[in-house]
């Protein structure tokens, strides 16, 4: 995995949760250390004493801030969930809601590009998410409620806009979005996780993948 | 999660690895107990003493058969990897290699149907796979080598056959297969893991999903 520090991590830890609850330097160090060790060894195999050692604090300090190791995980993964979702809103959605894309494919291409970059830059945290989110009911609920309330509703409107223009097929928007998300996530995970050494031209890969998504693998009209 | 026993698990444990190495009743009990507890709590959080207790054997018995907890995981996940791959070969591929499907969509529909059933019946083991395979280099290598040598090569031939018939677009077969697999895995995971309470008609869902895969979300020719 990349040794490169995820730049947003420290900022994120500083800024997330309520603005009212400012984090101390020690808390930031604890959260950073926990993220690194969770990503490396997995949540269950990580002891709070290791986290304390890496963060350079006493183990008691951790428990003053976080009642349990699970609270610590939720403190990390909660904000991350927001972070995974927020860029959609902030970076892409600000644009997509104003409809700067003339064509639906431009919209999907831009999302794919942005997510590819995000995954490459944030592998450690994504490892935690893959391993913990699907089976931690609290985190799964967080993802689902953010996904449905904010992201899904906004994406749905974009899809409906393109449907009205006749650019997307007249299917339920959730089915179109699920298909689009699956194709992009599949592309990204294959290249980042499964065959990272298989070198590709990322832009070209995105281009061909968006084409398959838009026009199907049949290569001919119905 | 389903309390239902995965029927194939015991058979599998009996049959896998080399035929030469017959498993004893005790080994089967240990592997079953380990599978259940790993799936419930995750690999790292599971102790060998818990496994021993659930299997009704002494902890020393486990270490007589498996040097480490990791050996035990590999004993489970290795065969499972084969099992995940084998049904493709045995159930679907025997048919698909003889080309019983006239149309490419029939082929993808049959795969989707079979995998949906498989995932519903085998959630416990799939939890282990999702959590452990991507980050255990040995398991990932096992998956990759099986996937590339056996499954991918055979699927590629089917795709090429349909390409020769003009039924699939003239793109690299791996890109067509990745797109198809992503769309199906996305459909299955959303319904089984993310919104299991959202009731769907499975056949209808597969029908619409295969249609989106084949003809794209644009709903019009290029």
mmCIF file of N, CA, C and O in Angstrom, chain A residues 22-100:
data_model
loop_
_atom_site.group_PDB
_atom_site.id
_atom_site.type_symbol
_atom_site.label_atom_id
_atom_site.label_comp_id
_atom_site.label_asym_id
_atom_site.label_seq_id
_atom_site.Cartn_x
_atom_site.Cartn_y
_atom_site.Cartn_z
ATOM 1 N N UNK A 22 -14.500 20.478 18.832
ATOM 2 C CA UNK A 22 -13.144 20.588 18.271
ATOM 3 C C UNK A 22 -12.287 19.439 18.773
ATOM 4 O O UNK A 22 -12.331 19.067 19.938
ATOM 5 N N UNK A 23 -11.468 18.915 17.894
ATOM 6 C CA UNK A 23 -10.591 17.824 18.290
ATOM 7 C C UNK A 23 -9.237 18.361 18.753
ATOM 8 O O UNK A 23 -8.705 19.300 18.190
ATOM 9 N N UNK A 24 -8.692 17.715 19.793
ATOM 10 C CA UNK A 24 -7.367 18.102 20.271
ATOM 11 C C UNK A 24 -6.300 17.435 19.407
ATOM 12 O O UNK A 24 -6.580 16.506 18.660
ATOM 13 N N UNK A 25 -5.068 17.923 19.532
ATOM 14 C CA UNK A 25 -3.950 17.304 18.810
ATOM 15 C C UNK A 25 -3.853 15.814 19.132
ATOM 16 O O UNK A 25 -3.581 14.997 18.275
ATOM 17 N N UNK A 26 -4.045 15.497 20.421
ATOM 18 C CA UNK A 26 -3.945 14.094 20.835
ATOM 19 C C UNK A 26 -4.998 13.233 20.162
ATOM 20 O O UNK A 26 -4.719 12.126 19.713
ATOM 21 N N UNK A 27 -6.217 13.759 20.099
ATOM 22 C CA UNK A 27 -7.282 12.983 19.440
ATOM 23 C C UNK A 27 -6.960 12.745 17.973
ATOM 24 O O UNK A 27 -7.195 11.667 17.443
ATOM 25 N N UNK A 28 -6.437 13.777 17.330
ATOM 26 C CA UNK A 28 -6.076 13.636 15.919
ATOM 27 C C UNK A 28 -5.026 12.553 15.754
ATOM 28 O O UNK A 28 -5.114 11.696 14.873
ATOM 29 N N UNK A 29 -4.028 12.570 16.659
ATOM 30 C CA UNK A 29 -2.978 11.541 16.584
ATOM 31 C C UNK A 29 -3.546 10.142 16.807
ATOM 32 O O UNK A 29 -3.140 9.182 16.153
ATOM 33 N N UNK A 30 -4.457 10.036 17.744
ATOM 34 C CA UNK A 30 -5.077 8.725 18.010
ATOM 35 C C UNK A 30 -5.845 8.234 16.781
ATOM 36 O O UNK A 30 -5.715 7.089 16.359
ATOM 37 N N UNK A 31 -6.620 9.117 16.182
ATOM 38 C CA UNK A 31 -7.427 8.717 15.022
ATOM 39 C C UNK A 31 -6.552 8.363 13.820
ATOM 40 O O UNK A 31 -6.821 7.406 13.098
ATOM 41 N N UNK A 32 -5.478 9.114 13.644
ATOM 42 C CA UNK A 32 -4.566 8.787 12.540
ATOM 43 C C UNK A 32 -3.901 7.433 12.761
ATOM 44 O O UNK A 32 -3.804 6.614 11.846
ATOM 45 N N UNK A 33 -3.420 7.219 13.979
ATOM 46 C CA UNK A 33 -2.756 5.949 14.290
ATOM 47 C C UNK A 33 -3.736 4.789 14.122
ATOM 48 O O UNK A 33 -3.404 3.755 13.540
ATOM 49 N N UNK A 34 -4.950 4.973 14.602
ATOM 50 C CA UNK A 34 -5.952 3.910 14.501
ATOM 51 C C UNK A 34 -6.258 3.591 13.041
ATOM 52 O O UNK A 34 -6.331 2.427 12.651
ATOM 53 N N UNK A 35 -6.404 4.626 12.228
ATOM 54 C CA UNK A 35 -6.690 4.406 10.804
ATOM 55 C C UNK A 35 -5.590 3.579 10.167
ATOM 56 O O UNK A 35 -5.851 2.619 9.437
ATOM 57 N N UNK A 36 -4.349 3.962 10.442
ATOM 58 C CA UNK A 36 -3.238 3.241 9.816
ATOM 59 C C UNK A 36 -3.203 1.779 10.238
ATOM 60 O O UNK A 36 -3.012 0.891 9.418
ATOM 61 N N UNK A 37 -3.367 1.544 11.540
ATOM 62 C CA UNK A 37 -3.247 0.154 12.006
ATOM 63 C C UNK A 37 -4.470 -0.669 11.600
ATOM 64 O O UNK A 37 -4.338 -1.813 11.199
ATOM 65 N N UNK A 38 -5.672 -0.096 11.679
ATOM 66 C CA UNK A 38 -6.873 -0.812 11.219
ATOM 67 C C UNK A 38 -6.708 -1.225 9.758
ATOM 68 O O UNK A 38 -7.036 -2.341 9.366
ATOM 69 N N UNK A 39 -6.213 -0.286 8.942
ATOM 70 C CA UNK A 39 -6.094 -0.569 7.509
ATOM 71 C C UNK A 39 -5.070 -1.668 7.253
ATOM 72 O O UNK A 39 -5.217 -2.465 6.339
ATOM 73 N N UNK A 40 -4.037 -1.690 8.088
ATOM 74 C CA UNK A 40 -2.965 -2.654 7.879
ATOM 75 C C UNK A 40 -3.352 -4.043 8.372
ATOM 76 O O UNK A 40 -3.119 -5.043 7.706
ATOM 77 N N UNK A 41 -3.937 -4.081 9.585
ATOM 78 C CA UNK A 41 -4.162 -5.386 10.227
ATOM 79 C C UNK A 41 -5.622 -5.773 10.335
ATOM 80 O O UNK A 41 -5.946 -6.889 10.717
ATOM 81 N N UNK A 42 -6.500 -4.848 10.045
ATOM 82 C CA UNK A 42 -7.923 -5.108 10.261
ATOM 83 C C UNK A 42 -8.314 -4.651 11.655
ATOM 84 O O UNK A 42 -7.501 -4.578 12.568
ATOM 85 N N UNK A 43 -9.591 -4.398 11.791
ATOM 86 C CA UNK A 43 -10.111 -3.849 13.036
ATOM 87 C C UNK A 43 -9.906 -4.798 14.212
ATOM 88 O O UNK A 43 -9.387 -4.430 15.264
ATOM 89 N N UNK A 44 -10.313 -6.063 14.002
ATOM 90 C CA UNK A 44 -10.345 -6.984 15.138
ATOM 91 C C UNK A 44 -8.952 -7.313 15.664
ATOM 92 O O UNK A 44 -8.768 -7.539 16.863
ATOM 93 N N UNK A 45 -7.964 -7.321 14.773
ATOM 94 C CA UNK A 45 -6.616 -7.704 15.194
ATOM 95 C C UNK A 45 -5.838 -6.561 15.827
ATOM 96 O O UNK A 45 -4.716 -6.741 16.298
ATOM 97 N N UNK A 46 -6.423 -5.379 15.834
ATOM 98 C CA UNK A 46 -5.726 -4.208 16.353
ATOM 99 C C UNK A 46 -6.043 -4.029 17.824
ATOM 100 O O UNK A 46 -7.198 -4.064 18.225
ATOM 101 N N UNK A 47 -4.993 -3.852 18.648
ATOM 102 C CA UNK A 47 -5.244 -3.605 20.066
ATOM 103 C C UNK A 47 -5.118 -2.108 20.353
ATOM 104 O O UNK A 47 -4.399 -1.383 19.663
ATOM 105 N N UNK A 48 -5.851 -1.665 21.363
ATOM 106 C CA UNK A 48 -5.758 -0.240 21.717
ATOM 107 C C UNK A 48 -4.362 0.113 22.214
ATOM 108 O O UNK A 48 -3.927 1.255 22.066
ATOM 109 N N UNK A 49 -3.640 -0.862 22.764
ATOM 110 C CA UNK A 49 -2.287 -0.530 23.230
ATOM 111 C C UNK A 49 -1.358 -0.232 22.045
ATOM 112 O O UNK A 49 -0.514 0.662 22.122
ATOM 113 N N UNK A 50 -1.550 -0.933 20.936
ATOM 114 C CA UNK A 50 -0.765 -0.614 19.732
ATOM 115 C C UNK A 50 -1.063 0.787 19.230
ATOM 116 O O UNK A 50 -0.174 1.520 18.799
ATOM 117 N N UNK A 51 -2.371 1.109 19.241
ATOM 118 C CA UNK A 51 -2.763 2.439 18.767
ATOM 119 C C UNK A 51 -2.134 3.509 19.644
ATOM 120 O O UNK A 51 -1.585 4.495 19.151
ATOM 121 N N UNK A 52 -2.201 3.268 20.952
ATOM 122 C CA UNK A 52 -1.622 4.227 21.905
ATOM 123 C C UNK A 52 -0.129 4.412 21.631
ATOM 124 O O UNK A 52 0.375 5.538 21.574
ATOM 125 N N UNK A 53 0.548 3.297 21.422
ATOM 126 C CA UNK A 53 1.991 3.357 21.186
ATOM 127 C C UNK A 53 2.302 4.153 19.920
ATOM 128 O O UNK A 53 3.149 5.049 19.929
ATOM 129 N N UNK A 54 1.604 3.842 18.839
ATOM 130 C CA UNK A 54 1.854 4.537 17.575
ATOM 131 C C UNK A 54 1.508 6.028 17.680
ATOM 132 O O UNK A 54 2.178 6.865 17.080
ATOM 133 N N UNK A 55 0.450 6.328 18.421
ATOM 134 C CA UNK A 55 0.027 7.730 18.562
ATOM 135 C C UNK A 55 0.887 8.482 19.573
ATOM 136 O O UNK A 55 0.809 9.710 19.658
ATOM 137 N N UNK A 56 1.691 7.742 20.341
ATOM 138 C CA UNK A 56 2.514 8.379 21.356
ATOM 139 C C UNK A 56 1.711 8.923 22.534
ATOM 140 O O UNK A 56 2.047 9.962 23.102
ATOM 141 N N UNK A 57 0.651 8.210 22.886
ATOM 142 C CA UNK A 57 -0.140 8.611 24.064
ATOM 143 C C UNK A 57 -0.292 7.402 24.989
ATOM 144 O O UNK A 57 -0.024 6.277 24.594
ATOM 145 N N UNK A 58 -0.726 7.669 26.218
ATOM 146 C CA UNK A 58 -1.000 6.566 27.139
ATOM 147 C C UNK A 58 -2.304 5.889 26.735
ATOM 148 O O UNK A 58 -3.201 6.531 26.181
ATOM 149 N N UNK A 59 -2.382 4.569 26.995
ATOM 150 C CA UNK A 59 -3.590 3.842 26.595
ATOM 151 C C UNK A 59 -4.834 4.431 27.269
ATOM 152 O O UNK A 59 -5.919 4.485 26.673
ATOM 153 N N UNK A 60 -4.670 4.904 28.500
ATOM 154 C CA UNK A 60 -5.786 5.515 29.217
ATOM 155 C C UNK A 60 -6.358 6.727 28.494
ATOM 156 O O UNK A 60 -7.558 7.000 28.565
ATOM 157 N N UNK A 61 -5.484 7.448 27.788
ATOM 158 C CA UNK A 61 -5.931 8.624 27.029
ATOM 159 C C UNK A 61 -6.961 8.225 25.967
ATOM 160 O O UNK A 61 -7.930 8.941 25.726
ATOM 161 N N UNK A 62 -6.703 7.072 25.336
ATOM 162 C CA UNK A 62 -7.653 6.598 24.326
ATOM 163 C C UNK A 62 -9.026 6.380 24.949
ATOM 164 O O UNK A 62 -10.044 6.833 24.419
ATOM 165 N N UNK A 63 -9.026 5.725 26.097
ATOM 166 C CA UNK A 63 -10.317 5.403 26.712
ATOM 167 C C UNK A 63 -10.995 6.625 27.335
ATOM 168 O O UNK A 63 -12.192 6.607 27.560
ATOM 169 N N UNK A 64 -10.227 7.690 27.603
ATOM 170 C CA UNK A 64 -10.874 8.922 28.031
ATOM 171 C C UNK A 64 -11.692 9.502 26.886
ATOM 172 O O UNK A 64 -12.757 10.081 27.090
ATOM 173 N N UNK A 65 -11.176 9.350 25.652
ATOM 174 C CA UNK A 65 -11.867 9.926 24.499
ATOM 175 C C UNK A 65 -12.894 8.972 23.879
ATOM 176 O O UNK A 65 -13.912 9.400 23.366
ATOM 177 N N UNK A 66 -12.579 7.679 23.897
ATOM 178 C CA UNK A 66 -13.436 6.711 23.241
ATOM 179 C C UNK A 66 -13.694 5.570 24.197
ATOM 180 O O UNK A 66 -12.756 4.909 24.626
ATOM 181 N N UNK A 67 -14.941 5.353 24.508
ATOM 182 C CA UNK A 67 -15.256 4.320 25.496
ATOM 183 C C UNK A 67 -14.743 2.947 25.079
ATOM 184 O O UNK A 67 -14.234 2.190 25.892
ATOM 185 N N UNK A 68 -14.891 2.624 23.798
ATOM 186 C CA UNK A 68 -14.497 1.291 23.339
ATOM 187 C C UNK A 68 -13.747 1.396 22.008
ATOM 188 O O UNK A 68 -13.764 2.446 21.355
ATOM 189 N N UNK A 69 -13.123 0.287 21.639
ATOM 190 C CA UNK A 69 -12.440 0.238 20.346
ATOM 191 C C UNK A 69 -13.441 0.465 19.222
ATOM 192 O O UNK A 69 -13.129 1.065 18.200
ATOM 193 N N UNK A 70 -14.670 -0.006 19.427
ATOM 194 C CA UNK A 70 -15.693 0.176 18.403
ATOM 195 C C UNK A 70 -16.056 1.654 18.215
ATOM 196 O O UNK A 70 -16.282 2.106 17.095
ATOM 197 N N UNK A 71 -16.122 2.401 19.348
ATOM 198 C CA UNK A 71 -16.348 3.841 19.233
ATOM 199 C C UNK A 71 -15.269 4.491 18.376
ATOM 200 O O UNK A 71 -15.529 5.411 17.597
ATOM 201 N N UNK A 72 -14.049 4.005 18.572
ATOM 202 C CA UNK A 72 -12.921 4.546 17.817
ATOM 203 C C UNK A 72 -13.104 4.243 16.319
ATOM 204 O O UNK A 72 -12.911 5.114 15.472
ATOM 205 N N UNK A 73 -13.507 3.025 16.013
ATOM 206 C CA UNK A 73 -13.774 2.665 14.615
ATOM 207 C C UNK A 73 -14.876 3.542 14.027
ATOM 208 O O UNK A 73 -14.754 4.063 12.923
ATOM 209 N N UNK A 74 -15.941 3.715 14.797
ATOM 210 C CA UNK A 74 -17.057 4.520 14.294
ATOM 211 C C UNK A 74 -16.632 5.975 14.087
ATOM 212 O O UNK A 74 -17.099 6.637 13.173
ATOM 213 N N UNK A 75 -15.741 6.461 14.946
ATOM 214 C CA UNK A 75 -15.229 7.823 14.789
ATOM 215 C C UNK A 75 -14.444 7.986 13.511
ATOM 216 O O UNK A 75 -14.355 9.070 12.951
ATOM 217 N N UNK A 76 -13.793 6.908 13.095
ATOM 218 C CA UNK A 76 -13.027 6.980 11.859
ATOM 219 C C UNK A 76 -13.940 6.746 10.674
ATOM 220 O O UNK A 76 -13.990 7.534 9.743
ATOM 221 N N UNK A 77 -14.671 5.646 10.734
ATOM 222 C CA UNK A 77 -15.426 5.241 9.557
ATOM 223 C C UNK A 77 -16.610 6.162 9.305
ATOM 224 O O UNK A 77 -16.979 6.384 8.157
ATOM 225 N N UNK A 78 -17.197 6.689 10.370
ATOM 226 C CA UNK A 78 -18.318 7.616 10.200
ATOM 227 C C UNK A 78 -17.924 8.786 9.314
ATOM 228 O O UNK A 78 -18.503 8.998 8.249
ATOM 229 N N UNK A 79 -16.897 9.538 9.732
ATOM 230 C CA UNK A 79 -16.437 10.649 8.891
ATOM 231 C C UNK A 79 -16.024 10.220 7.494
ATOM 232 O O UNK A 79 -16.232 10.937 6.528
ATOM 233 N N UNK A 80 -15.453 9.025 7.404
ATOM 234 C CA UNK A 80 -15.005 8.558 6.097
ATOM 235 C C UNK A 80 -16.193 8.330 5.185
ATOM 236 O O UNK A 80 -16.152 8.650 3.999
ATOM 237 N N UNK A 81 -17.219 7.781 5.772
ATOM 238 C CA UNK A 81 -18.441 7.576 5.006
ATOM 239 C C UNK A 81 -18.915 8.919 4.459
ATOM 240 O O UNK A 81 -19.272 9.045 3.287
ATOM 241 N N UNK A 82 -18.879 9.919 5.342
ATOM 242 C CA UNK A 82 -19.279 11.255 4.906
ATOM 243 C C UNK A 82 -18.336 11.747 3.814
ATOM 244 O O UNK A 82 -18.751 12.319 2.815
ATOM 245 N N UNK A 83 -17.062 11.469 4.004
ATOM 246 C CA UNK A 83 -16.056 11.910 3.043
ATOM 247 C C UNK A 83 -16.234 11.225 1.684
ATOM 248 O O UNK A 83 -16.056 11.837 0.630
ATOM 249 N N UNK A 84 -16.574 9.945 1.735
ATOM 250 C CA UNK A 84 -16.790 9.214 0.476
ATOM 251 C C UNK A 84 -17.971 9.784 -0.274
ATOM 252 O O UNK A 84 -18.041 9.735 -1.489
ATOM 253 N N UNK A 85 -18.917 10.277 0.492
ATOM 254 C CA UNK A 85 -20.156 10.758 -0.099
ATOM 255 C C UNK A 85 -20.027 12.243 -0.440
ATOM 256 O O UNK A 85 -20.461 12.697 -1.494
ATOM 257 N N UNK A 86 -19.382 12.969 0.449
ATOM 258 C CA UNK A 86 -19.293 14.417 0.298
ATOM 259 C C UNK A 86 -18.679 14.869 -1.033
ATOM 260 O O UNK A 86 -19.186 15.805 -1.650
ATOM 261 N N UNK A 87 -17.609 14.239 -1.484
ATOM 262 C CA UNK A 87 -17.001 14.711 -2.738
ATOM 263 C C UNK A 87 -17.959 14.635 -3.914
ATOM 264 O O UNK A 87 -17.928 15.480 -4.810
ATOM 265 N N UNK A 88 -18.825 13.620 -3.892
ATOM 266 C CA UNK A 88 -19.866 13.547 -4.906
ATOM 267 C C UNK A 88 -20.653 14.853 -4.885
ATOM 268 O O UNK A 88 -20.913 15.459 -5.915
ATOM 269 N N UNK A 89 -21.040 15.234 -3.678
ATOM 270 C CA UNK A 89 -21.846 16.430 -3.531
ATOM 271 C C UNK A 89 -21.053 17.668 -3.900
ATOM 272 O O UNK A 89 -21.490 18.496 -4.685
ATOM 273 N N UNK A 90 -19.880 17.781 -3.297
ATOM 274 C CA UNK A 90 -19.168 19.041 -3.396
ATOM 275 C C UNK A 90 -18.488 19.232 -4.737
ATOM 276 O O UNK A 90 -18.641 20.253 -5.377
ATOM 277 N N UNK A 91 -17.744 18.201 -5.143
ATOM 278 C CA UNK A 91 -16.952 18.403 -6.340
ATOM 279 C C UNK A 91 -17.769 18.161 -7.601
ATOM 280 O O UNK A 91 -17.749 18.944 -8.527
ATOM 281 N N UNK A 92 -18.483 17.028 -7.621
ATOM 282 C CA UNK A 92 -19.186 16.709 -8.859
ATOM 283 C C UNK A 92 -20.589 17.266 -8.895
ATOM 284 O O UNK A 92 -21.039 17.766 -9.919
ATOM 285 N N UNK A 93 -21.232 17.170 -7.756
ATOM 286 C CA UNK A 93 -22.646 17.485 -7.782
ATOM 287 C C UNK A 93 -22.939 18.950 -7.958
ATOM 288 O O UNK A 93 -23.934 19.312 -8.587
ATOM 289 N N UNK A 94 -22.112 19.782 -7.401
ATOM 290 C CA UNK A 94 -22.290 21.201 -7.629
ATOM 291 C C UNK A 94 -22.369 21.453 -9.129
ATOM 292 O O UNK A 94 -23.210 22.215 -9.605
ATOM 293 N N UNK A 95 -21.502 20.739 -9.850
ATOM 294 C CA UNK A 95 -21.516 20.888 -11.308
ATOM 295 C C UNK A 95 -22.717 20.195 -11.948
ATOM 296 O O UNK A 95 -23.406 20.768 -12.777
ATOM 297 N N UNK A 96 -22.917 18.939 -11.529
ATOM 298 C CA UNK A 96 -23.948 18.174 -12.237
ATOM 299 C C UNK A 96 -25.343 18.711 -11.993
ATOM 300 O O UNK A 96 -26.216 18.566 -12.842
ATOM 301 N N UNK A 97 -25.549 19.308 -10.852
ATOM 302 C CA UNK A 97 -26.884 19.832 -10.587
ATOM 303 C C UNK A 97 -27.162 21.057 -11.447
ATOM 304 O O UNK A 97 -28.298 21.302 -11.843
ATOM 305 N N UNK A 98 -26.118 21.780 -11.780
ATOM 306 C CA UNK A 98 -26.282 22.890 -12.730
ATOM 307 C C UNK A 98 -26.294 22.409 -14.179
ATOM 308 O O UNK A 98 -26.356 23.232 -15.099
ATOM 309 N N UNK A 99 -26.168 21.086 -14.344
ATOM 310 C CA UNK A 99 -26.211 20.507 -15.687
ATOM 311 C C UNK A 99 -25.191 21.098 -16.644
ATOM 312 O O UNK A 99 -25.547 21.689 -17.657
ATOM 313 N N UNK A 100 -23.945 21.000 -16.307
ATOM 314 C CA UNK A 100 -22.951 21.536 -17.230
ATOM 315 C C UNK A 100 -22.649 20.530 -18.339
ATOM 316 O O UNK A 100 -21.989 20.850 -19.298
#
